[in-house]
Coordinates of C-alpha atoms in Angstrom, one line a residue:
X297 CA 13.2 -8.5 -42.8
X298 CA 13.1 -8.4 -39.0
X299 CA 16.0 -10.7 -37.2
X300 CA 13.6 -11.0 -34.0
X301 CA 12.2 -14.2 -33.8
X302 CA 8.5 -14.7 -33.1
X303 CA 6.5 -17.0 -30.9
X304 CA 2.3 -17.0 -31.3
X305 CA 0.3 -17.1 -28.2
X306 CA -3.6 -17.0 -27.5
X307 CA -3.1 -14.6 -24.6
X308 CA 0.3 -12.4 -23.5
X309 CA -0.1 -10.2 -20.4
X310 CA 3.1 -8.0 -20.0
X311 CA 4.0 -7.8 -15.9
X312 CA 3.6 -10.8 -13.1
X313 CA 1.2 -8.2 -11.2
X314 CA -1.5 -9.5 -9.0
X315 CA -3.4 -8.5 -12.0
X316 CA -1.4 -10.2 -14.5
X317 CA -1.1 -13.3 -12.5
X318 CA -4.6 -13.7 -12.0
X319 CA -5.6 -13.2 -15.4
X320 CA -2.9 -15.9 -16.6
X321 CA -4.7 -18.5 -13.8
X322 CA -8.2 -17.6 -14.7
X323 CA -7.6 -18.2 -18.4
X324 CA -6.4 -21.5 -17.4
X325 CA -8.9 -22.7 -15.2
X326 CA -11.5 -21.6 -18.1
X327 CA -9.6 -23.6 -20.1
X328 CA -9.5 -26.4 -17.8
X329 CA -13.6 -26.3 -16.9
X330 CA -14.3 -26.0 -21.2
X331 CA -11.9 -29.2 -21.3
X332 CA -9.7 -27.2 -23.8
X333 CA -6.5 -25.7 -24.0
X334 CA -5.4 -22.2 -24.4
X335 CA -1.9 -20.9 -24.7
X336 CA -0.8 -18.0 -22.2
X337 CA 2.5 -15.9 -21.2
X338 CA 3.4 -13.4 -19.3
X339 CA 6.2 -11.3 -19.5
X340 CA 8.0 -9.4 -16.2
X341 CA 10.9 -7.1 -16.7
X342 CA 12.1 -7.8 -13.0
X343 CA 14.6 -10.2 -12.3
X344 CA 12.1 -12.5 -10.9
X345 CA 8.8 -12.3 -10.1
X346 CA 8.2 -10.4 -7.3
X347 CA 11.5 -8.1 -7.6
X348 CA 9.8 -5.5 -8.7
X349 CA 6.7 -5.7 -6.2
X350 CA 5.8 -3.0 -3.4
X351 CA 3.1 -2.4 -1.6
X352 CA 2.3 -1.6 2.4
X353 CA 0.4 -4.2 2.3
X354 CA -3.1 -5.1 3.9
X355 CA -4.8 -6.9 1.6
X356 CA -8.8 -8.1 0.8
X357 CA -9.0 -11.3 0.1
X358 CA -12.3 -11.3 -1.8
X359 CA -10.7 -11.8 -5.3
X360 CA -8.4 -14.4 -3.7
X361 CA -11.3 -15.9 -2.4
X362 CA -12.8 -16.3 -6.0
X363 CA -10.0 -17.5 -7.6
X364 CA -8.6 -19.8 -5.4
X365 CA -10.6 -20.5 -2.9
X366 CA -8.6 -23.1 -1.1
X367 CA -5.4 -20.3 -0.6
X368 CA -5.7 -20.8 3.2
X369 CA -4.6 -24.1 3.1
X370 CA -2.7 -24.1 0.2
X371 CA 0.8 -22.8 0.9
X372 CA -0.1 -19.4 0.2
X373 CA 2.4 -17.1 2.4
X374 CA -0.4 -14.3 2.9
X375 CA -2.4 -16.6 5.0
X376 CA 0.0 -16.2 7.9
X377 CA -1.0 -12.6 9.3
X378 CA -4.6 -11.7 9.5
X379 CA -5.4 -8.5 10.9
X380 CA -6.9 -8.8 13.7
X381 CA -6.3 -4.6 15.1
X382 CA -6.7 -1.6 13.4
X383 CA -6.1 1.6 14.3
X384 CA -6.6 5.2 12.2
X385 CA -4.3 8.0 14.1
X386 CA -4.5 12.1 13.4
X387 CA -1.3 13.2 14.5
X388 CA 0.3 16.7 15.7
X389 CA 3.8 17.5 15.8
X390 CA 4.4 15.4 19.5
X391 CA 0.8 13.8 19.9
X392 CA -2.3 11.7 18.2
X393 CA -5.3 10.7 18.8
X394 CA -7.0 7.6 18.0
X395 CA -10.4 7.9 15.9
X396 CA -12.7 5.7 17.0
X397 CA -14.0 3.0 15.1
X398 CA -17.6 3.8 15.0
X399 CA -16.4 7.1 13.3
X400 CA -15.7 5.5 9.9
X401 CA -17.8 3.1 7.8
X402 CA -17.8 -1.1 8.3
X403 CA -15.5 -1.3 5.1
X404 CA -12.6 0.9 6.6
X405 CA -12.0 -1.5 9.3
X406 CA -10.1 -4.0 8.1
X407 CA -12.2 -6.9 9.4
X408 CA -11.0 -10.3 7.3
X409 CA -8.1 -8.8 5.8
X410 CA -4.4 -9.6 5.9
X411 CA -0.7 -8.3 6.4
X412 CA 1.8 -9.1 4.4
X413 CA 4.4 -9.2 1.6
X414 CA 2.9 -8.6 -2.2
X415 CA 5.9 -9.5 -3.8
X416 CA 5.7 -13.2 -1.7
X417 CA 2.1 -13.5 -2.7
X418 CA 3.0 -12.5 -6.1
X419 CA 5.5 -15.6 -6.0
X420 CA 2.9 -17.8 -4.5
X421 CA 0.4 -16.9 -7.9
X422 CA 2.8 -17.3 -10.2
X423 CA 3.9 -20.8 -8.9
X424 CA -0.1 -21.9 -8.9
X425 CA 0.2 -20.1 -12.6
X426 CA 2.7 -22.3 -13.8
X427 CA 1.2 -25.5 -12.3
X428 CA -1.3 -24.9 -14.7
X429 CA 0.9 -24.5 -18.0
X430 CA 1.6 -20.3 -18.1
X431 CA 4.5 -19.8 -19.5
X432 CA 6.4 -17.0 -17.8
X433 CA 9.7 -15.1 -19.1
X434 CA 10.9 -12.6 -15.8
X435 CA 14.2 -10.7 -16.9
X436 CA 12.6 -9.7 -20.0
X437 CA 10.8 -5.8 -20.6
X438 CA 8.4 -5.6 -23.2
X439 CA 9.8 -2.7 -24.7
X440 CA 7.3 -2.2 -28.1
X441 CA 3.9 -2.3 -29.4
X442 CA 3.5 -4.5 -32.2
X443 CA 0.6 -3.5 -34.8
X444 CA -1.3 -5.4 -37.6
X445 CA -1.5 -3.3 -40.2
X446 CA -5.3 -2.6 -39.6
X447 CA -4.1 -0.4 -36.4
X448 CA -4.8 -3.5 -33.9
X449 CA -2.7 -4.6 -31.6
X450 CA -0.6 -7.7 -32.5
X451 CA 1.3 -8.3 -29.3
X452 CA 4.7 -6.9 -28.0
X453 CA 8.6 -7.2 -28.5
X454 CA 10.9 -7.3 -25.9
X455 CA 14.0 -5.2 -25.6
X456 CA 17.2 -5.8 -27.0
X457 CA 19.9 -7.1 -24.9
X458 CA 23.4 -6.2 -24.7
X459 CA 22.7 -2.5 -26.0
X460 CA 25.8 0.1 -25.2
X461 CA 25.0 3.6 -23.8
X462 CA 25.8 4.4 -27.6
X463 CA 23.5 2.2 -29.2
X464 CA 26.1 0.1 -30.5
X465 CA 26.3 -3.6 -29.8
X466 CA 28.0 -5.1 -27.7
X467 CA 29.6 -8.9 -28.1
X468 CA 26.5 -10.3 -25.6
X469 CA 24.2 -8.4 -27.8
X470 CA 20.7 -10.3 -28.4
X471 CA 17.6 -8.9 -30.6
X472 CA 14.6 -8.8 -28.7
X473 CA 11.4 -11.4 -29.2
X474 CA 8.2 -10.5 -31.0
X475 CA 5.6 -12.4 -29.2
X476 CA 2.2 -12.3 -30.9
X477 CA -1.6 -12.5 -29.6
X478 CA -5.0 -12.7 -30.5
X479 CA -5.5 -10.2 -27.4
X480 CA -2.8 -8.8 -25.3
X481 CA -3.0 -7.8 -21.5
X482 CA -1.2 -4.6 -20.3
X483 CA -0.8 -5.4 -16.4
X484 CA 2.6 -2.8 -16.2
X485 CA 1.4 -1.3 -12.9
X486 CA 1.4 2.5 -12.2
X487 CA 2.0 5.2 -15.6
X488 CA 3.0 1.9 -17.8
X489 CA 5.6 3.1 -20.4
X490 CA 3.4 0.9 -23.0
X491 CA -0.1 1.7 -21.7
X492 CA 0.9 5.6 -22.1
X493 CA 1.8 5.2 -25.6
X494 CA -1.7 2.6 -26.1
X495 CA -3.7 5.5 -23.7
X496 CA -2.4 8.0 -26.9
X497 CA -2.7 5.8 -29.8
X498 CA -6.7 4.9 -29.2
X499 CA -7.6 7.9 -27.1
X500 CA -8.1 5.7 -24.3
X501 CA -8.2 8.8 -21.3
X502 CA -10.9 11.0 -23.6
X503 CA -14.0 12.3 -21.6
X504 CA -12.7 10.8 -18.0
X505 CA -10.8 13.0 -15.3
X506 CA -6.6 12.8 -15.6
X507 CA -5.0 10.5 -13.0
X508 CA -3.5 11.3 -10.2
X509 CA -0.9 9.7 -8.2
X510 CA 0.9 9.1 -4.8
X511 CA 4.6 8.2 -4.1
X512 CA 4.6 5.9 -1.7
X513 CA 8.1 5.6 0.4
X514 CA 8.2 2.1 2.5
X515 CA 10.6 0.4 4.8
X516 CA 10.7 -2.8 6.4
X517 CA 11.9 -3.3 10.0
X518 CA 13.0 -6.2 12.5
X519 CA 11.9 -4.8 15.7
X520 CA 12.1 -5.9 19.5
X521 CA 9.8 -9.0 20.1
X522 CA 8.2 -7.2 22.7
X523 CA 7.0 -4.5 20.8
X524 CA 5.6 -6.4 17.9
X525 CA 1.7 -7.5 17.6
X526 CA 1.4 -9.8 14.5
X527 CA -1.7 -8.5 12.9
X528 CA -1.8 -4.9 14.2
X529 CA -2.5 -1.8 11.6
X530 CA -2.2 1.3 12.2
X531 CA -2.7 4.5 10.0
X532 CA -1.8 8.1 10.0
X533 CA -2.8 11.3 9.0
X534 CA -1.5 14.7 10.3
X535 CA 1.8 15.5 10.9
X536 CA 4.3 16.3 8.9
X537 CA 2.7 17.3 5.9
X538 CA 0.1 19.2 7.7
X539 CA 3.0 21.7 8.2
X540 CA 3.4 22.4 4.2
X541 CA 0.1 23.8 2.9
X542 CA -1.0 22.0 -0.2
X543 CA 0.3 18.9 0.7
X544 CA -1.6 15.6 1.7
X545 CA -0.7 12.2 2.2
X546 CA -0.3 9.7 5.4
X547 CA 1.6 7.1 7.2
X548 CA 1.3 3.4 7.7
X549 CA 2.7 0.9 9.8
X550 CA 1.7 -3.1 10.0
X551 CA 2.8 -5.7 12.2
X552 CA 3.8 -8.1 10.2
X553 CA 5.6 -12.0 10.0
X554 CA 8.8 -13.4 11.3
X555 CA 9.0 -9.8 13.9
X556 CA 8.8 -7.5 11.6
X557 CA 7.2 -4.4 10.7
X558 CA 6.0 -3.1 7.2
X559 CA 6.0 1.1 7.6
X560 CA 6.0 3.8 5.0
X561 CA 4.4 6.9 4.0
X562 CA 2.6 7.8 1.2
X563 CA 2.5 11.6 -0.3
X564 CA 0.1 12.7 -3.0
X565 CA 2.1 14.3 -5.8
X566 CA -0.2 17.3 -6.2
X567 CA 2.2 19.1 -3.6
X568 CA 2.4 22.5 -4.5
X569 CA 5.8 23.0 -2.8
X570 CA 8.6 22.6 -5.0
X571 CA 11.1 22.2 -2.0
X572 CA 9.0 19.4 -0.7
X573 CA 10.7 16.2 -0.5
X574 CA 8.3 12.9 -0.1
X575 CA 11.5 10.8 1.0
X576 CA 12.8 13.6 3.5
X577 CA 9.1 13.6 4.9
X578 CA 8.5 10.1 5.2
X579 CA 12.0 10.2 7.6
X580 CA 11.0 12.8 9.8
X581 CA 7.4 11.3 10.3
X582 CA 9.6 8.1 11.7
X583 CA 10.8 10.5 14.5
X584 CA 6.7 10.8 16.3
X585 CA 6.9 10.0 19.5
X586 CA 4.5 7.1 18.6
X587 CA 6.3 5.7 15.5
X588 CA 9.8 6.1 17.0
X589 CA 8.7 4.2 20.3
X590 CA 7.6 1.1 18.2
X591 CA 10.9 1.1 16.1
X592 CA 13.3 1.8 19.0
X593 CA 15.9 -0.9 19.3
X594 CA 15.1 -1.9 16.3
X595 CA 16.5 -2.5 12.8
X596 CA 15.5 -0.7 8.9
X597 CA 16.5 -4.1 6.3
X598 CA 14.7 -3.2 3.1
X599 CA 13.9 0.0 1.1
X600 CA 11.9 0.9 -1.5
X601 CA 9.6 3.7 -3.4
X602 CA 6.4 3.4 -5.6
X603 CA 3.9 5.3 -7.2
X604 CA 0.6 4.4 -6.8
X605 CA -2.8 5.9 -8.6
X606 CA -5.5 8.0 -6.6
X607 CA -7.6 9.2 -9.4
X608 CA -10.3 6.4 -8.6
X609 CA -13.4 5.4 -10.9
X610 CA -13.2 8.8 -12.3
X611 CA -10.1 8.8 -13.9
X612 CA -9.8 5.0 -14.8
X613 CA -9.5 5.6 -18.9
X614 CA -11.6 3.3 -21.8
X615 CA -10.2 -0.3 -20.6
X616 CA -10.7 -1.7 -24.3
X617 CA -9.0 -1.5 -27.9
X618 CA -8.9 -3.6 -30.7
X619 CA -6.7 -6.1 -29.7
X620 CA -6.2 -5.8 -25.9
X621 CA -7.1 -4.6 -22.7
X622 CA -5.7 -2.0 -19.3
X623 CA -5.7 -4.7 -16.3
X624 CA -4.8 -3.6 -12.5
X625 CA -3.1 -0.4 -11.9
X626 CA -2.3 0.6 -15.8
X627 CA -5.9 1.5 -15.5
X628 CA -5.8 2.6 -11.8
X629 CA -8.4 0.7 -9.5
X630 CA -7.1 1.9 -6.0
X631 CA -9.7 2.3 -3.8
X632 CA -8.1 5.4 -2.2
X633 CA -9.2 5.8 1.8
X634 CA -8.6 2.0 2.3
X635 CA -5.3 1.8 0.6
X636 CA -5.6 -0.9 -1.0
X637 CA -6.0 -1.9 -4.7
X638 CA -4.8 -5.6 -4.9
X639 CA -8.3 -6.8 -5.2
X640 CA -9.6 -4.6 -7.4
X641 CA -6.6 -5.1 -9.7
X642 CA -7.2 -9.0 -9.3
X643 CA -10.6 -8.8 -10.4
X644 CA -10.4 -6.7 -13.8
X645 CA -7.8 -9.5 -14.3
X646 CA -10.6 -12.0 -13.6
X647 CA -12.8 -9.9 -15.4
X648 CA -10.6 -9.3 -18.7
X649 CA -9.4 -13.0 -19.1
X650 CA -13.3 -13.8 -18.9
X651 CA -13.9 -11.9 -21.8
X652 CA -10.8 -13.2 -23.5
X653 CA -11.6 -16.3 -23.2
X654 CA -15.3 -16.1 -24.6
X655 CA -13.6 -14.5 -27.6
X656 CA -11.2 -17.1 -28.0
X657 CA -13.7 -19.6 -27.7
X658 CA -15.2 -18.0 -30.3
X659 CA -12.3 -18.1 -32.9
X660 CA -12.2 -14.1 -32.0
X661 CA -9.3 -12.6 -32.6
X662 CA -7.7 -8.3 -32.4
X663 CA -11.5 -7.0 -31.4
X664 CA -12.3 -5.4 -28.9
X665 CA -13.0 -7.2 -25.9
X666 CA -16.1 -5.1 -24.7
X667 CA -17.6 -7.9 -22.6
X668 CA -14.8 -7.0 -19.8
X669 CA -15.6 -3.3 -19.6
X670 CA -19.2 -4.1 -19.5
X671 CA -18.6 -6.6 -16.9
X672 CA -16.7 -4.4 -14.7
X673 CA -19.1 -2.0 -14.8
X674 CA -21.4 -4.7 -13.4
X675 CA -19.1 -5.8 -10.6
X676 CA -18.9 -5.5 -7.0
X677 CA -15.1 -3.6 -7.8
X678 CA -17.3 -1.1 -9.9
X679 CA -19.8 -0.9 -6.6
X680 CA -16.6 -0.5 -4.2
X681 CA -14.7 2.6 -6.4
X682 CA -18.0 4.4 -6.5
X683 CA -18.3 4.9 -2.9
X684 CA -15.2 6.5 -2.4
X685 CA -14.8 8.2 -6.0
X686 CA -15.3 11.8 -4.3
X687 CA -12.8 11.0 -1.2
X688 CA -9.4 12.4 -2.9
X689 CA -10.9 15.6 -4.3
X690 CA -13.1 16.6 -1.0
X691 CA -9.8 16.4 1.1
X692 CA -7.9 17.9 -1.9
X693 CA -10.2 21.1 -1.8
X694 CA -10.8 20.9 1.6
X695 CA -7.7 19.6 3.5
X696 CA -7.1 17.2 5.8
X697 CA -9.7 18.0 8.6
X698 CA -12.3 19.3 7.1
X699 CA -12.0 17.2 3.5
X700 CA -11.2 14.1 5.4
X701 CA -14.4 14.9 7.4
X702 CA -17.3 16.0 4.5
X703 CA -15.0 12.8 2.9
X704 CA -16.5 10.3 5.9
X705 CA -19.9 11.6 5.2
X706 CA -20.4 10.7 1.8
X707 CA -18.6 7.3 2.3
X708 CA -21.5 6.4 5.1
X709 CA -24.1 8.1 2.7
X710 CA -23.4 6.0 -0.4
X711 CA -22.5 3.0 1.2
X712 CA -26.4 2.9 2.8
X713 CA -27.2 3.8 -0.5
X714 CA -27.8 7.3 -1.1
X715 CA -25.5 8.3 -4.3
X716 CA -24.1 11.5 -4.3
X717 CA -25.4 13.5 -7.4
X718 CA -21.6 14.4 -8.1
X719 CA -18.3 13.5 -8.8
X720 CA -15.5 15.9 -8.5
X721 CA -12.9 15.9 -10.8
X722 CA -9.1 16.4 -10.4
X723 CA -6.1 18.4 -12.2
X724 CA -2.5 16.8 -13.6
X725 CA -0.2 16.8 -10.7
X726 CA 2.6 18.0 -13.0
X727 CA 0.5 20.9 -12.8
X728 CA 0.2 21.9 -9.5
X729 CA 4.0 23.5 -8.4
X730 CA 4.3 27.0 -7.5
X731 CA 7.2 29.2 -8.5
X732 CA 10.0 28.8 -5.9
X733 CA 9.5 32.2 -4.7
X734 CA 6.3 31.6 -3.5
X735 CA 6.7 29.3 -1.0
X736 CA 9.3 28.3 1.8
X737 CA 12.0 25.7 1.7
X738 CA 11.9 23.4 3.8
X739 CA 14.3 22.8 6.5
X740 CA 14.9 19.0 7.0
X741 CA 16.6 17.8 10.0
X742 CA 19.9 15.5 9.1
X743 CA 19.7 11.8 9.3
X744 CA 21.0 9.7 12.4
X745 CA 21.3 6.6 10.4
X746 CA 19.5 5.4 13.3
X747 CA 16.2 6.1 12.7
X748 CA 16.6 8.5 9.5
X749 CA 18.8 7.7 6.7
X750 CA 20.2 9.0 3.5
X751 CA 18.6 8.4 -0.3
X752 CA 22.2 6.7 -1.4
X753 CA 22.2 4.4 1.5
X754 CA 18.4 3.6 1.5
X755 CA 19.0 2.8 -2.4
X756 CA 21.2 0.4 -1.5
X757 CA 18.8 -1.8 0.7
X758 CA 16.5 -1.8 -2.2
X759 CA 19.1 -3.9 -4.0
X760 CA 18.9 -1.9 -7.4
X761 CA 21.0 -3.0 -10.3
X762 CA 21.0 -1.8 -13.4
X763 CA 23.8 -2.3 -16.3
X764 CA 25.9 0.4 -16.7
X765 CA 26.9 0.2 -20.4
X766 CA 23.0 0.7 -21.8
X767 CA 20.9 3.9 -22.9
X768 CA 19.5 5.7 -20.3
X769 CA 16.3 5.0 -19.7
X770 CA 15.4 8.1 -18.0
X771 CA 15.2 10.2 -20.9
X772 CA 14.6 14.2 -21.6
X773 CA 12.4 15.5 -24.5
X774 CA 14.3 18.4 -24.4
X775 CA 17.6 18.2 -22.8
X776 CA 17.7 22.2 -21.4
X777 CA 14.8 22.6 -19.4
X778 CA 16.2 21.3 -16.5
X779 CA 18.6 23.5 -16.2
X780 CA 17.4 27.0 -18.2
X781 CA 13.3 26.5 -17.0
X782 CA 13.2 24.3 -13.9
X783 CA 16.4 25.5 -12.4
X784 CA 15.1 29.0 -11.8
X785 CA 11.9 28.5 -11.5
X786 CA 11.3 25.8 -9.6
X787 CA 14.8 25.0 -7.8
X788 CA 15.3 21.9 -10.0
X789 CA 12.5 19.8 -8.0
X790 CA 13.4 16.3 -9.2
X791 CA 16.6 16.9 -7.0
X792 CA 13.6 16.5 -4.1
X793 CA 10.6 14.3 -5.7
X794 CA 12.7 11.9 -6.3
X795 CA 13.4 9.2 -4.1
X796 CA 16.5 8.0 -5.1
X797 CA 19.1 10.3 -5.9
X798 CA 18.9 9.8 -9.1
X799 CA 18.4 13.8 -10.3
X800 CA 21.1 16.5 -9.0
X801 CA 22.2 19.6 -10.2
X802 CA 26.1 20.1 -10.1
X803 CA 28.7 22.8 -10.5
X804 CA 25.9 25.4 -9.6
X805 CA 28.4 27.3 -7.7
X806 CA 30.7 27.7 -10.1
X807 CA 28.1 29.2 -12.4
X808 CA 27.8 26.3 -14.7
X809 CA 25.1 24.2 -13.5
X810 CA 24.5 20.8 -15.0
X811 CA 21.8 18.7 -14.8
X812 CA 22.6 14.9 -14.3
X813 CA 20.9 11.4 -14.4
X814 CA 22.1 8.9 -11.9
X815 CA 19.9 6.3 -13.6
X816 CA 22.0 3.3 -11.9
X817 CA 19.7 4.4 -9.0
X818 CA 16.2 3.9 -10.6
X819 CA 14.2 1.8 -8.5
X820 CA 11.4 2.3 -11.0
X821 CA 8.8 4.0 -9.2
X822 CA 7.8 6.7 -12.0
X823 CA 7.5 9.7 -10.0
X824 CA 9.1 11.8 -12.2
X825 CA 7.2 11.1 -15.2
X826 CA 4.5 12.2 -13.3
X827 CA 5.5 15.1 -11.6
X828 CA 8.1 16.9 -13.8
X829 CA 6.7 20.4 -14.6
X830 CA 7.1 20.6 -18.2
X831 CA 6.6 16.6 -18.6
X832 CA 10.4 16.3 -19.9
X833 CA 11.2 13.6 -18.5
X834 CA 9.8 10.1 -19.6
X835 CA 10.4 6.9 -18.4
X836 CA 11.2 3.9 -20.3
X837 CA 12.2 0.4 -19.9
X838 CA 15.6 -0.5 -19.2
X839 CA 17.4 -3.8 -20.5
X840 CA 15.1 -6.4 -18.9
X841 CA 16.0 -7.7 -15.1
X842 CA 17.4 -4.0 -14.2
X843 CA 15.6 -2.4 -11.1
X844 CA 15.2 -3.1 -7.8
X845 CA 15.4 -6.6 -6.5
X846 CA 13.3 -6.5 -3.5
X847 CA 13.0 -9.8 -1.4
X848 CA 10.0 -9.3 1.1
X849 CA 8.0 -6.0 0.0

C-alpha cells in the first residue's frame, strides 16, 4: 500500500505559468457565473511563483484583456510600461540599419503592447487566482504520472523530499503527495519532463512536424537615467551569428521600469556548429557599438537562460488525452517573428479550462476533453500561428536575408488573406551538428566583467539553488557517450550549449577525460535535452524549490 497521502481535486494544473494561472482563474470565474463551486490547484516546482519565470518580455494584452479586463486599474505590475517605440535593427559587425516600419506587417509593430517582468505578472495572476479560492502549492515538482487502470490519466505525485544522492533517506525525508483529478493540466513550459513522457504514452506528436527550439540568454540592467526611454523596443538580427553559417537567432533589448533595461539574445538550437556557444554569442553581441552605447555606465543585476519553442502551429502535438490536456508552451504556441507567446499560452489556458469545465458540469470525468482542441482551432490564437507558421523554415532554408525577406512576404500575403498552399516542415535540432572537423572553432574574445562576463559568475546572479545531497537530475541513458562518441566527434558540445557551466570535460590532458555534471548550476532551461546529439541526456525534476530564483525576469 502506497505511504503517499492523497488529496482529490476537480482540476490540478502542474506549473504557475501564464497558462497555468489563467486556466486556474478561468475555471473559477465559470464557477462563479454557473453559481457553483469547483475545486482547483496548481502545483509550481519553483520556490515561489514567479522564480522560475523568464521571458524578454513584450507582451499582448489580448488574453489579459479577456480575462481580466479591469487589469489596468487593478494593481497589475505590467500596466506600468506600454510600448510606445519600436525598432527592428539588421546589424553588421560595427553598424545597423533601422528597417522601416512600413516594411513589415501592422501586427509586428507592437502597437498596444507592453514591457515588462513575466515572473511579476505571473505573481500578480496568481494573487487574483487565489482571491478566488485556487489552491496553490510552489516548492513542490510534480514528479509522476498517475494512471487509472483503464490507461487515463488520474493526476500527478509530487517528488519525494529529503532524497540522498544515493537514494537513501535522509532524517528530513518526506513521501511525496498523490493529488488526483477528474482532468489534469500540463502547463510545465518548454520540453516538460511530464508532457514528454504523456507526448509518448498517447502518441500525442504523431502526424505533426518535431519541435524546434531556441535558447534564449537574458540579462537585466540598471542603466544611466539619461539613456533610458521607458517603453522603447528594439530588435536585432545580423551580427554575430551571421558570422557562423547555419546559425540564426537575434537580439533584444526593452526599456523597461524603475531604469532598467530587459536585453538578451535568443539562438535557435539547429546550429550546425558544434563549437558554437549561445551564451558566448549573446556577450559578444553586447559589445555593438549600438548595444554597448546604451549599456555604458551602466550595471548587469540579474541572469538567466531559457528555452523557448519555434516549431509554431505545425509542430504543436494532439492537445488532448483521456484525462488531461498540453496548455501554453508544453504544447508550443510561440508565435515566432513577434516573440512573443504569453497570449497565446493564456488563451489555450482559457480555452482548456472552458472545456473542463463543461465536462465537469457534466459529471464528466478522465475523457478526453475534445471541445478545447476544437475550440482552438476556432480561435483567433489558431488565426495568429497560421500566418507566421512558414516564418522559421523560410529563414531556416534561406538565411537571414533572403528567408527573413520571402518570410515578410507571406506574412503580408496571409494576413490580407491569401493562404499560402504550404507549410514547410522542420528537422530535430539534436540533429543538425556537424562533425567537429568540419567546421571552425570559434574564437571568443575574454570577458571584461564589464560588459561580458563569465557562465559561473552570471550563474550566480540567477540565484540558483539546488540541494546538494539529492539524485542528479541531469541524468545519462548511457553514461559513455559523452566521453567515447561526443568527445571525438563533436568536441563534447554541452561544454558550449550550455549556459551554465554545468557540463565540462576534465583530465583530457592527462589522457583520461571525464565527463562531469555540475548540476548545482541548473537553472532549468532544458537545452541539453534538446540539443544533445545522441539524446543522452534527459532532464528531470529536481527536489521541488531547486532552480533558479529569479526576482524581476
Amino acid at each position: 500500500m502506497s505511504e503517499r497521502e492523497s488529496m482529490p481535486y476537480d482540476v490540478v494544473i502542474v506549473g504557475a505559468g501564464p497558462a497555468g494561472l489563467t486556466a486556474a482563474i478561468r475555471l473559477k470565474q465559470l464557477a462563479a457565473e454557473a453559481g457553483g463551486e469547483i475545486s482547483v490547484c496548481i502545483l509550481e516546482k519553483g520556490s515561489e511563483v514567479g522564480a522560475h519565470i523568464l521571458s524578454g518580455a513584450v507582451i499582448d494584452p489580448r488574453s489579459l484583456d479577456e480575462l481580466l479586463p479591469e487589469w489596468r486599474t487593478a494593481g497589475c505590475p505590467l500596466a506600468e510600461v506600454p510600448v510606445h517605440d519600436n525598432q527592428h535593427w539588421l546589424l553588421s559587425k560595427k553598424g545597423k540599419w533601422n528597417v522601416p516600419h512600413r516594411l513589415m506587417p501592422r501586427f509586428m509593430h507592437n502597437e498596444g503592447t507592453y514591457t515588462g517582468s513575466l515572473g511579476n505578472l505571473c505573481r500578480w495572476l496568481a494573487e487574483q487566482a487565489e482571491g478566488l479560492g485556487v489552491e496553490i502549492f510552489p516548492g513542490f515538482a510534480a514528479a509522476e504520472i498517475l494512471y487509472h487502470e483503464d490507461g487515463s490519466v488520474k493526476g500527478v505525485a509530487t517528488g519525494d523530499m529529503g532524497v540522498a544522492c544515493d537514494g537513501t533517506h535522509k532524517p528530513d525525508y518526506q513521501p511525496g503527495l498523490e493529488l488526483h483529478a477528474r482532468y489534469t493540466f500540463f502547463g510545465e513550459g518548454v520540453r516538460g519532463h511530464l508532457s514528454k513522457q504523456l507526448q509518448r504514452q498517447f502518441g500525442l506528436c504523431e502526424g505533426v512536424e518535431p519541435q524546434i527550439y531556441g535558447l534564449g540568454v537574458k540579462e537585466l540592467w540598471d542603466i544611466d537615467p539619461e539613456l533610458h526611454v521607458p517603453g522603447r523596443v528594439i530588435h536585432t538580427q545580423g551580427w554575430p551569428l551571421n558570422e557562423t553559417r547555419g546559425s540564426n537567432g537575434g537580439g533584444f533589448l526593452y526599456h523597461q521600469a524603475n531604469g532598467q533595461v530587459a536585453l538578451g539574445f535568443v539562438t535557435w538550437l539547429n546550429y550546425t556548429n558544434p563549437y558554437l556557444s549561445p551564451f558566448q554569442e549573446m556577450q559578444r553581441w553586447k559589445t555593438h557599438p549600438a548595444i554597448a552605447e546604451i549599456l555604458k555606465g551602466g550595471k548587469r543585476v540579474s541572469y538567466g537562460a531559457r528555452a523557448i519553442s519555434d516549431g509554431g502551429l505545425q509542430a504543436i502535438p494532439k492537445l488532448t488525452f483521456p484525462g488531461g490536456v498540453l496548455i501554453g508552451d508544453s504544447a508550443g504556441f510561440l508565435n515566432v517573428p513577434r516573440i512573443k507567446g504569453t497570449h497565446t499560452a493564456m488563451k489555450s489556458g482559457m480555452l482548456a479550462a472552458e472545456a473542463a469545465f463543461a465536462a465537469v458540469q457534466a459529471d464528466r470525468s478522465s475523457d478526453e476533453l475534445i471541445a478545447y482542441p476544437e475550440a482552438f482551432r476556432a480561435s483567433w490564437a489558431y488565426k495568429e500561428l497560421s500566418i507566421v507558421r512558414n516564418v522559421a523554415p523560410l529563414v531556416k532554408k534561406f538565411g537571414d536575408l533572403i528567408g527573413s525577406g520571402l518570410a515578410n512576404v507571406t506574412m503580408f500575403l496571409e494576413s490580407w488573406g491569401v493562404k499560402m498552399p504550404f507549410t514547410m516542415g522542420h528537422k530535430p535540432d539534436h540533429e543538425s551538428l556537424w562533425r567537429k572537423d568540419l567546421v571552425q572553432p570559434i574564437d571568443y574574445p575574454k570577458p571584461d566583467g564589464v560588459l561580458t562576463f563569465d557562465r559561473l559568475s552570471s550563474v550566480f546572479l540567477s540565484n540558483t539553488n539546488h540541494e546538494e545531497d539529492q539524485p542528479v537530475h541531469l541524468t545519462l541513458k548511457d553514461p559513455d557517450i559523452p566521453v567515447e562518441y561526443d568527445l571525438p566527434l563533436y568536441d563534447e558540445p554541452a561544454q558550449r550549449y550550455c549556459p551554465a557551466g554545468v557540463y565540462e570535460i576534465v583530465g583530457e590532458a592527462e589522457g583520461t577525460p571525464k565527463f562531469v555534471i555540475n548540476a548545482q548550476n541548473c537553472v532549468h532551461c532544458k537545452t541539453c535535452d534538446i540539443k544533445d546529439p545522441t539524446q543522452n541526456i534527459n532532464w528531470v525534476v529536481p527536489e521541488g524549490g531547486g532552480g533558479p530564483n529569479y526576482p524581476n525576469m
